[in-house]
């Protein structure tokens, strides 16, 4: 992880957060159950 550029890591986290927000917005209950299993 230390070898990756900071910008790349931050950009990846932003995309991941946006993706999670879309999932929670679409079907909160089902998504939360699936995430809870992981």
PDB file as gemmi writes it, atoms N, CA and C in Angstrom:
CRYST1    1.000    1.000    1.000  90.00  90.00  90.00 P 1                      
ATOM      1  N   UNK A   1       0.847  -1.205   0.000  1.00  0.00           N  
ATOM      2  CA  UNK A   1       0.000   0.000   0.000  1.00  0.00           C  
ATOM      3  C   UNK A   1       0.874   1.244   0.000  1.00  0.00           C  
ATOM      4  N   UNK A   2       2.005   1.177   0.675  1.00  0.00           N  
ATOM      5  CA  UNK A   2       2.889   2.339   0.765  1.00  0.00           C  
ATOM      6  C   UNK A   2       3.428   2.770  -0.595  1.00  0.00           C  
ATOM      7  N   UNK A   3       3.460   1.839  -1.558  1.00  0.00           N  
ATOM      8  CA  UNK A   3       4.006   2.161  -2.877  1.00  0.00           C  
ATOM      9  C   UNK A   3       2.992   2.888  -3.754  1.00  0.00           C  
ATOM     10  N   UNK A   4       1.704   2.772  -3.414  1.00  0.00           N  
ATOM     11  CA  UNK A   4       0.686   3.424  -4.234  1.00  0.00           C  
ATOM     12  C   UNK A   4       0.671   4.925  -3.994  1.00  0.00           C  
ATOM     13  N   UNK A   5       0.461   5.712  -5.057  1.00  0.00           N  
ATOM     14  CA  UNK A   5       0.357   7.168  -4.926  1.00  0.00           C  
ATOM     15  C   UNK A   5      -0.835   7.545  -4.057  1.00  0.00           C  
ATOM     16  N   UNK A   6      -0.687   8.599  -3.260  1.00  0.00           N  
ATOM     17  CA  UNK A   6      -1.752   9.022  -2.354  1.00  0.00           C  
ATOM     18  C   UNK A   6      -3.010   9.395  -3.133  1.00  0.00           C  
ATOM     19  N   UNK A   7      -2.825  10.030  -4.284  1.00  0.00           N  
ATOM     20  CA  UNK A   7      -3.974  10.447  -5.097  1.00  0.00           C  
ATOM     21  C   UNK A   7      -4.777   9.237  -5.557  1.00  0.00           C  
ATOM     22  N   UNK A   8      -4.084   8.173  -5.911  1.00  0.00           N  
ATOM     23  CA  UNK A   8      -4.760   6.961  -6.385  1.00  0.00           C  
ATOM     24  C   UNK A   8      -5.603   6.356  -5.270  1.00  0.00           C  
ATOM     25  N   UNK A   9      -5.046   6.320  -4.064  1.00  0.00           N  
ATOM     26  CA  UNK A   9      -5.760   5.754  -2.914  1.00  0.00           C  
ATOM     27  C   UNK A   9      -6.991   6.590  -2.587  1.00  0.00           C  
ATOM     28  N   UNK A  10      -6.834   7.905  -2.535  1.00  0.00           N  
ATOM     29  CA  UNK A  10      -7.955   8.791  -2.213  1.00  0.00           C  
ATOM     30  C   UNK A  10      -9.043   8.682  -3.270  1.00  0.00           C  
ATOM     31  N   UNK A  11      -8.651   8.621  -4.543  1.00  0.00           N  
ATOM     32  CA  UNK A  11      -9.623   8.499  -5.625  1.00  0.00           C  
ATOM     33  C   UNK A  11     -10.391   7.197  -5.524  1.00  0.00           C  
ATOM     34  N   UNK A  12      -9.698   6.123  -5.159  1.00  0.00           N  
ATOM     35  CA  UNK A  12     -10.347   4.821  -5.014  1.00  0.00           C  
ATOM     36  C   UNK A  12     -11.365   4.842  -3.896  1.00  0.00           C  
ATOM     37  N   UNK A  13     -11.024   5.493  -2.784  1.00  0.00           N  
ATOM     38  CA  UNK A  13     -11.946   5.562  -1.646  1.00  0.00           C  
ATOM     39  C   UNK A  13     -13.178   6.367  -2.012  1.00  0.00           C  
ATOM     40  N   UNK A  14     -13.005   7.453  -2.776  1.00  0.00           N  
ATOM     41  CA  UNK A  14     -14.147   8.281  -3.175  1.00  0.00           C  
ATOM     42  C   UNK A  14     -15.103   7.472  -4.041  1.00  0.00           C  
ATOM     43  N   UNK A  15     -14.559   6.702  -4.976  1.00  0.00           N  
ATOM     44  CA  UNK A  15     -15.407   5.879  -5.841  1.00  0.00           C  
ATOM     45  C   UNK A  15     -16.116   4.814  -5.026  1.00  0.00           C  
ATOM     46  N   UNK A  16     -15.413   4.250  -4.048  1.00  0.00           N  
ATOM     47  CA  UNK A  16     -15.996   3.204  -3.209  1.00  0.00           C  
ATOM     48  C   UNK A  16     -17.146   3.774  -2.377  1.00  0.00           C  
ATOM     49  N   UNK A  17     -16.957   4.978  -1.831  1.00  0.00           N  
ATOM     50  CA  UNK A  17     -18.010   5.608  -1.031  1.00  0.00           C  
ATOM     51  C   UNK A  17     -19.234   5.893  -1.894  1.00  0.00           C  
ATOM     52  N   UNK A  18     -19.006   6.419  -3.101  1.00  0.00           N  
ATOM     53  CA  UNK A  18     -20.126   6.718  -4.002  1.00  0.00           C  
ATOM     54  C   UNK A  18     -20.873   5.439  -4.351  1.00  0.00           C  
ATOM     55  N   UNK A  19     -20.139   4.357  -4.580  1.00  0.00           N  
ATOM     56  CA  UNK A  19     -20.742   3.068  -4.925  1.00  0.00           C  
ATOM     57  C   UNK A  19     -21.605   2.566  -3.774  1.00  0.00           C  
ATOM     58  N   UNK A  20     -21.082   2.666  -2.544  1.00  0.00           N  
ATOM     59  CA  UNK A  20     -21.840   2.217  -1.372  1.00  0.00           C  
ATOM     60  C   UNK A  20     -23.090   3.069  -1.185  1.00  0.00           C  
ATOM     61  N   UNK A  21     -22.967   4.386  -1.401  1.00  0.00           N  
ATOM     62  CA  UNK A  21     -24.129   5.267  -1.253  1.00  0.00           C  
ATOM     63  C   UNK A  21     -25.225   4.868  -2.233  1.00  0.00           C  
ATOM     64  N   UNK A  22     -24.841   4.517  -3.460  1.00  0.00           N  
ATOM     65  CA  UNK A  22     -25.825   4.109  -4.464  1.00  0.00           C  
ATOM     66  C   UNK A  22     -26.506   2.815  -4.043  1.00  0.00           C  
ATOM     67  N   UNK A  23     -25.732   1.889  -3.491  1.00  0.00           N  
ATOM     68  CA  UNK A  23     -26.311   0.618  -3.052  1.00  0.00           C  
ATOM     69  C   UNK A  23     -27.300   0.836  -1.918  1.00  0.00           C  
ATOM     70  N   UNK A  24     -26.904   1.638  -0.928  1.00  0.00           N  
ATOM     71  CA  UNK A  24     -27.776   1.891   0.222  1.00  0.00           C  
ATOM     72  C   UNK A  24     -29.027   2.641  -0.215  1.00  0.00           C  
ATOM     73  N   UNK A  25     -28.885   3.520  -1.208  1.00  0.00           N  
ATOM     74  CA  UNK A  25     -30.021   4.317  -1.674  1.00  0.00           C  
ATOM     75  C   UNK A  25     -31.024   3.447  -2.424  1.00  0.00           C  
ATOM     76  N   UNK A  26     -30.526   2.413  -3.117  1.00  0.00           N  
ATOM     77  CA  UNK A  26     -31.416   1.574  -3.921  1.00  0.00           C  
ATOM     78  C   UNK A  26     -32.221   0.611  -3.051  1.00  0.00           C  
ATOM     79  N   UNK A  27     -31.514  -0.257  -2.313  1.00  0.00           N  
ATOM     80  CA  UNK A  27     -32.220  -1.221  -1.456  1.00  0.00           C  
ATOM     81  C   UNK A  27     -31.480  -1.362  -0.123  1.00  0.00           C  
ATOM     82  N   UNK A  28     -31.737  -0.443   0.803  1.00  0.00           N  
ATOM     83  CA  UNK A  28     -31.011  -0.372   2.079  1.00  0.00           C  
ATOM     84  C   UNK A  28     -31.047  -1.678   2.863  1.00  0.00           C  
ATOM     85  N   UNK A  29     -32.224  -2.231   3.100  1.00  0.00           N  
ATOM     86  CA  UNK A  29     -32.351  -3.408   3.956  1.00  0.00           C  
ATOM     87  C   UNK A  29     -31.572  -4.599   3.408  1.00  0.00           C  
ATOM     88  N   UNK A  30     -31.781  -4.915   2.136  1.00  0.00           N  
ATOM     89  CA  UNK A  30     -31.103  -6.073   1.543  1.00  0.00           C  
ATOM     90  C   UNK A  30     -29.592  -5.864   1.519  1.00  0.00           C  
ATOM     91  N   UNK A  31     -29.167  -4.660   1.140  1.00  0.00           N  
ATOM     92  CA  UNK A  31     -27.736  -4.379   1.047  1.00  0.00           C  
ATOM     93  C   UNK A  31     -27.084  -4.491   2.418  1.00  0.00           C  
ATOM     94  N   UNK A  32     -27.742  -3.971   3.448  1.00  0.00           N  
ATOM     95  CA  UNK A  32     -27.158  -4.011   4.788  1.00  0.00           C  
ATOM     96  C   UNK A  32     -27.028  -5.444   5.266  1.00  0.00           C  
ATOM     97  N   UNK A  33     -27.991  -6.280   4.917  1.00  0.00           N  
ATOM     98  CA  UNK A  33     -27.928  -7.692   5.318  1.00  0.00           C  
ATOM     99  C   UNK A  33     -26.737  -8.368   4.641  1.00  0.00           C  
ATOM    100  N   UNK A  34     -26.539  -8.069   3.353  1.00  0.00           N  
ATOM    101  CA  UNK A  34     -25.433  -8.680   2.620  1.00  0.00           C  
ATOM    102  C   UNK A  34     -24.096  -8.207   3.176  1.00  0.00           C  
ATOM    103  N   UNK A  35     -23.992  -6.888   3.457  1.00  0.00           N  
ATOM    104  CA  UNK A  35     -22.744  -6.345   3.975  1.00  0.00           C  
ATOM    105  C   UNK A  35     -22.465  -6.877   5.372  1.00  0.00           C  
ATOM    106  N   UNK A  36     -23.520  -7.116   6.147  1.00  0.00           N  
ATOM    107  CA  UNK A  36     -23.354  -7.607   7.515  1.00  0.00           C  
ATOM    108  C   UNK A  36     -22.756  -9.016   7.514  1.00  0.00           C  
ATOM    109  N   UNK A  37     -23.055  -9.790   6.474  1.00  0.00           N  
ATOM    110  CA  UNK A  37     -22.538 -11.159   6.398  1.00  0.00           C  
ATOM    111  C   UNK A  37     -21.042 -11.172   6.144  1.00  0.00           C  
ATOM    112  N   UNK A  38     -20.570 -10.206   5.382  1.00  0.00           N  
ATOM    113  CA  UNK A  38     -19.146 -10.163   5.011  1.00  0.00           C  
ATOM    114  C   UNK A  38     -18.254  -9.941   6.233  1.00  0.00           C  
TER     115      UNK A  38                                                      
END                                                                             
